[in-house]
PDB file of C-alpha atoms in Angstrom:
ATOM      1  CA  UNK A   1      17.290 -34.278 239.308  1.00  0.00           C
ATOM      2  CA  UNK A   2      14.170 -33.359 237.452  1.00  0.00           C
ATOM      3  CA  UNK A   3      16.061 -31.317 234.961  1.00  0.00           C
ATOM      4  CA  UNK A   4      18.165 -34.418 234.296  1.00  0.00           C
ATOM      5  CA  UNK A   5      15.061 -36.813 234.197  1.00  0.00           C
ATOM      6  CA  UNK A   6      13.902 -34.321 231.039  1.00  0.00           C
ATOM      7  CA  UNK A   7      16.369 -34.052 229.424  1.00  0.00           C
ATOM      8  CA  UNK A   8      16.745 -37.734 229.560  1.00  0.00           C
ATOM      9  CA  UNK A   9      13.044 -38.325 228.116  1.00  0.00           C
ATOM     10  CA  UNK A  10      14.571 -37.248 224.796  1.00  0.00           C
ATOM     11  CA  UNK A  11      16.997 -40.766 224.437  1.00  0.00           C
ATOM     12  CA  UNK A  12      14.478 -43.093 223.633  1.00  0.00           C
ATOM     13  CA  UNK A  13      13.524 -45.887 225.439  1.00  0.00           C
ATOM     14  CA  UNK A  14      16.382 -46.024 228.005  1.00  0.00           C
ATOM     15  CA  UNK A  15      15.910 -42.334 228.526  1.00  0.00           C
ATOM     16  CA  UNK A  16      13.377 -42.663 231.336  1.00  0.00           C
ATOM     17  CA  UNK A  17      14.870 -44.848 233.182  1.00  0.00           C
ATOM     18  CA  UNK A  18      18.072 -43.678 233.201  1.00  0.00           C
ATOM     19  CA  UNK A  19      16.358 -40.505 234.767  1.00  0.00           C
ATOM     20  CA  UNK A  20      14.316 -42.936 237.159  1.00  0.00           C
ATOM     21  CA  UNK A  21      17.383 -44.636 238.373  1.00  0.00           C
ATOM     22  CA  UNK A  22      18.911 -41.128 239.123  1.00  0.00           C
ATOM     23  CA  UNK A  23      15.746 -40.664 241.620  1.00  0.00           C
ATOM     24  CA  UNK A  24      16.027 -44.201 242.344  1.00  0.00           C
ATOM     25  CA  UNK A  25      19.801 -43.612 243.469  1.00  0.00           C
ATOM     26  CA  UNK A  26      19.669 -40.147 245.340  1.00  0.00           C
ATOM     27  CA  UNK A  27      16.714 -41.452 247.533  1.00  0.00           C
ATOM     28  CA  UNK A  28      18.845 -44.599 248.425  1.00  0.00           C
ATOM     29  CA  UNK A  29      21.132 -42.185 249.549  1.00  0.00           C
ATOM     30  CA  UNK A  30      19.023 -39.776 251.321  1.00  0.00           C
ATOM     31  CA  UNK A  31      16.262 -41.784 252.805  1.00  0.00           C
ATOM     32  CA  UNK A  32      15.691 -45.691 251.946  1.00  0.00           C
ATOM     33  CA  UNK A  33      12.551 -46.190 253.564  1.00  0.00           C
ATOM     34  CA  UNK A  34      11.064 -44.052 250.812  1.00  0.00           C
ATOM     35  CA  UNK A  35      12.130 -45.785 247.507  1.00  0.00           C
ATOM     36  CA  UNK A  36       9.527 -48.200 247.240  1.00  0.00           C
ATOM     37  CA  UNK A  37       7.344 -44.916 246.827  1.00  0.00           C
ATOM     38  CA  UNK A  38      10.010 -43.486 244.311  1.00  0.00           C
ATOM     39  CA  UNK A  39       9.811 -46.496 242.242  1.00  0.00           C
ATOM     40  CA  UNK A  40       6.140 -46.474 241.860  1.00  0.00           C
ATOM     41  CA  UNK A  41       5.608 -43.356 241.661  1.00  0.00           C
ATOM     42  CA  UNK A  42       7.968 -43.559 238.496  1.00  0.00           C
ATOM     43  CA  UNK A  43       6.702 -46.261 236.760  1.00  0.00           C
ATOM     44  CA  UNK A  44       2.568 -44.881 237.236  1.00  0.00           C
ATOM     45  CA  UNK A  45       4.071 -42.068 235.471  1.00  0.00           C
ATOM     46  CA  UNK A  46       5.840 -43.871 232.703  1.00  0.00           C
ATOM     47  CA  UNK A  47       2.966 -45.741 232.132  1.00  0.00           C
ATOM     48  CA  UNK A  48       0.537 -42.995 232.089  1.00  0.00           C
ATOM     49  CA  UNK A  49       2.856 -40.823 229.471  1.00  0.00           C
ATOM     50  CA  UNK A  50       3.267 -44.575 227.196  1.00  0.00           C
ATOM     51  CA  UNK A  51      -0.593 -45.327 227.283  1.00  0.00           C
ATOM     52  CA  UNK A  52      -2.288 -42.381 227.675  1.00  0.00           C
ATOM     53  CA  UNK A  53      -0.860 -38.833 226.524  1.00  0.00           C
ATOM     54  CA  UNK A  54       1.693 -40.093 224.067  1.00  0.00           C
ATOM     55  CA  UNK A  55      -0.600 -41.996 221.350  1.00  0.00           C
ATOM     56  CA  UNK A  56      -3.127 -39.088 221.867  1.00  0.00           C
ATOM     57  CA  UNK A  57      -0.348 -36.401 221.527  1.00  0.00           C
ATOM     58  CA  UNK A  58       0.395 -38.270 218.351  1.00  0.00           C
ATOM     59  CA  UNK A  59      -3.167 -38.505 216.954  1.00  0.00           C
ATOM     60  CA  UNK A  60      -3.652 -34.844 217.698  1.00  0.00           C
ATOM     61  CA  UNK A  61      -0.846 -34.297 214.924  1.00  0.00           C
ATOM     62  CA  UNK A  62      -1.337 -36.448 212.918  1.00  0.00           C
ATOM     63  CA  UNK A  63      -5.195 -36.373 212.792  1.00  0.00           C
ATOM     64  CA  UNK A  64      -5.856 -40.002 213.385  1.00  0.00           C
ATOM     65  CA  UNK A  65      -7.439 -41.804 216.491  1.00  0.00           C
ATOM     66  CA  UNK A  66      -4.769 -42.739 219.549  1.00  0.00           C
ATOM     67  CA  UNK A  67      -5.643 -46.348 218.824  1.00  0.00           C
ATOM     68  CA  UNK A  68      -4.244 -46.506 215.716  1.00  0.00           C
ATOM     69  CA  UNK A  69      -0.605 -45.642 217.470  1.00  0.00           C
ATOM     70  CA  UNK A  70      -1.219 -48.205 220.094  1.00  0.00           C
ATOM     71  CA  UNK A  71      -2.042 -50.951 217.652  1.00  0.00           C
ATOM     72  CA  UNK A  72       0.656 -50.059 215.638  1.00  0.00           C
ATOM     73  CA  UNK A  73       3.603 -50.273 218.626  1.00  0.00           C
ATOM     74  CA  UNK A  74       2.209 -53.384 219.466  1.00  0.00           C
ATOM     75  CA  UNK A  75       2.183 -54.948 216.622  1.00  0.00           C
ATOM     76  CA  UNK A  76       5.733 -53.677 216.006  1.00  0.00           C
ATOM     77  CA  UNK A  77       6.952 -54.938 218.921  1.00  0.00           C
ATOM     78  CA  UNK A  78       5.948 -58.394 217.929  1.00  0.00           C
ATOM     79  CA  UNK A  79       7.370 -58.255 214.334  1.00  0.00           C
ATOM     80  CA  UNK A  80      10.143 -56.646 214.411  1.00  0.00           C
ATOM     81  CA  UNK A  81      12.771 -55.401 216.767  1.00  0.00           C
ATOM     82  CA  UNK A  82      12.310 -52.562 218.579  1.00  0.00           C
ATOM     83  CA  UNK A  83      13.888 -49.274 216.371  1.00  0.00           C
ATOM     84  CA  UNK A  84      13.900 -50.820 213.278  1.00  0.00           C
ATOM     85  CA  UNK A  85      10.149 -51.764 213.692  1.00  0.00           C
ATOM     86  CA  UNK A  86       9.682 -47.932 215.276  1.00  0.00           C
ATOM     87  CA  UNK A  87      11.480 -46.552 212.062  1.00  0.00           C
ATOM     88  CA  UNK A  88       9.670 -48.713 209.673  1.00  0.00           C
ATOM     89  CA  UNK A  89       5.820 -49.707 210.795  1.00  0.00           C
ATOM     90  CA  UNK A  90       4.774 -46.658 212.331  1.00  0.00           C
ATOM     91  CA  UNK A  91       5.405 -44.516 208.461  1.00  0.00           C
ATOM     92  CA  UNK A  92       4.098 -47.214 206.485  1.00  0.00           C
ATOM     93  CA  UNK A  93       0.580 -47.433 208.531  1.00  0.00           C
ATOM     94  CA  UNK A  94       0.583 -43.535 208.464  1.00  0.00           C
ATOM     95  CA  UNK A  95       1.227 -43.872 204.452  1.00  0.00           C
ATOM     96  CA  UNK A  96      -1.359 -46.587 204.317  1.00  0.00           C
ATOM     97  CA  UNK A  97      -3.994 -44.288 206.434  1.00  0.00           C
ATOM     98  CA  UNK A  98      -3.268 -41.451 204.271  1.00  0.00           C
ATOM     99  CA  UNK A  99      -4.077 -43.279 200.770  1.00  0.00           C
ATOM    100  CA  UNK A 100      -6.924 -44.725 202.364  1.00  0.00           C
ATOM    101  CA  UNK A 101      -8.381 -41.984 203.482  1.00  0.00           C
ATOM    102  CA  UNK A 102      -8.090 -39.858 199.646  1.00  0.00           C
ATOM    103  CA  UNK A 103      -9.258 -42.403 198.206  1.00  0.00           C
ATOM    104  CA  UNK A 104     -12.320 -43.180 200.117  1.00  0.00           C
ATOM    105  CA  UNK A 105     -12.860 -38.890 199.920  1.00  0.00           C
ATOM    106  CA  UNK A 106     -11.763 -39.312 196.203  1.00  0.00           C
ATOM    107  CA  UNK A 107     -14.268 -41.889 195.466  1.00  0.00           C
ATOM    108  CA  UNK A 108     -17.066 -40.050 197.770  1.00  0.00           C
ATOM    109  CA  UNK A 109     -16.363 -36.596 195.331  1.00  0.00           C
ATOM    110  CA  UNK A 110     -16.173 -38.193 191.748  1.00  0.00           C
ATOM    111  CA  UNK A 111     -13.070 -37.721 190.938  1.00  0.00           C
ATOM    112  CA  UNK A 112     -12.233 -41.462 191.049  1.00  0.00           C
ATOM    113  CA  UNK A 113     -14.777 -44.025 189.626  1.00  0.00           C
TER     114      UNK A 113
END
């Protein structure tokens, strides 16, 4: 089951909860009293990997503060729909971070007046 749940993190956003369900299902079947504890022990996860390690994962790589990431998914999810705002405003604030940032350094040096 945990295997599954892994391998299911990969398929975004329905991943997880297809591998949630799984757990969801099997302790339906094996003890029902407990699934209450299943489900919430599922979504404090979820929410811990959306809000805390994945934007700082991200900034780690990509050398820019996790807040950046989580203003940039929200405001995605309010402008556009949900991949095609994912494929689009996430690269374009990373492009517009970047330029920012060599010009600021570019200015700072000299090279640009």
């Amino acid at each position: 089951m945990a295997v599954f749940a892994g391998l299911m993190e990969v398929v975004p956003t329905i991943g997880p909860w297809l591998g949630g369900g799984l757990a969801v299902i099997v302790t339906l079947a094996t003890s029902p009293h407990k699934v209450i504890w299943v489900i919430i022990g599922f979504l404090l996860i979820q929410q811990l990997e959306l809000q805390l390690i994945a934007p700082k994962t991200q900034g780690l790589t990509n050398g820019n503060p996790p807040g950046v990431f989580v203003n940039t998914h929200c405001s995605r999810s309010v402008l556009l729909p949900e991949y095609s705002g994912f494929i689009i405003v996430l690269p374009l604030a990373m492009i517009f971070i970047k330029t920012f940032k060599y010009l600021r350094d570019s200015v700072r040096d000299g090279t640009i007046s």
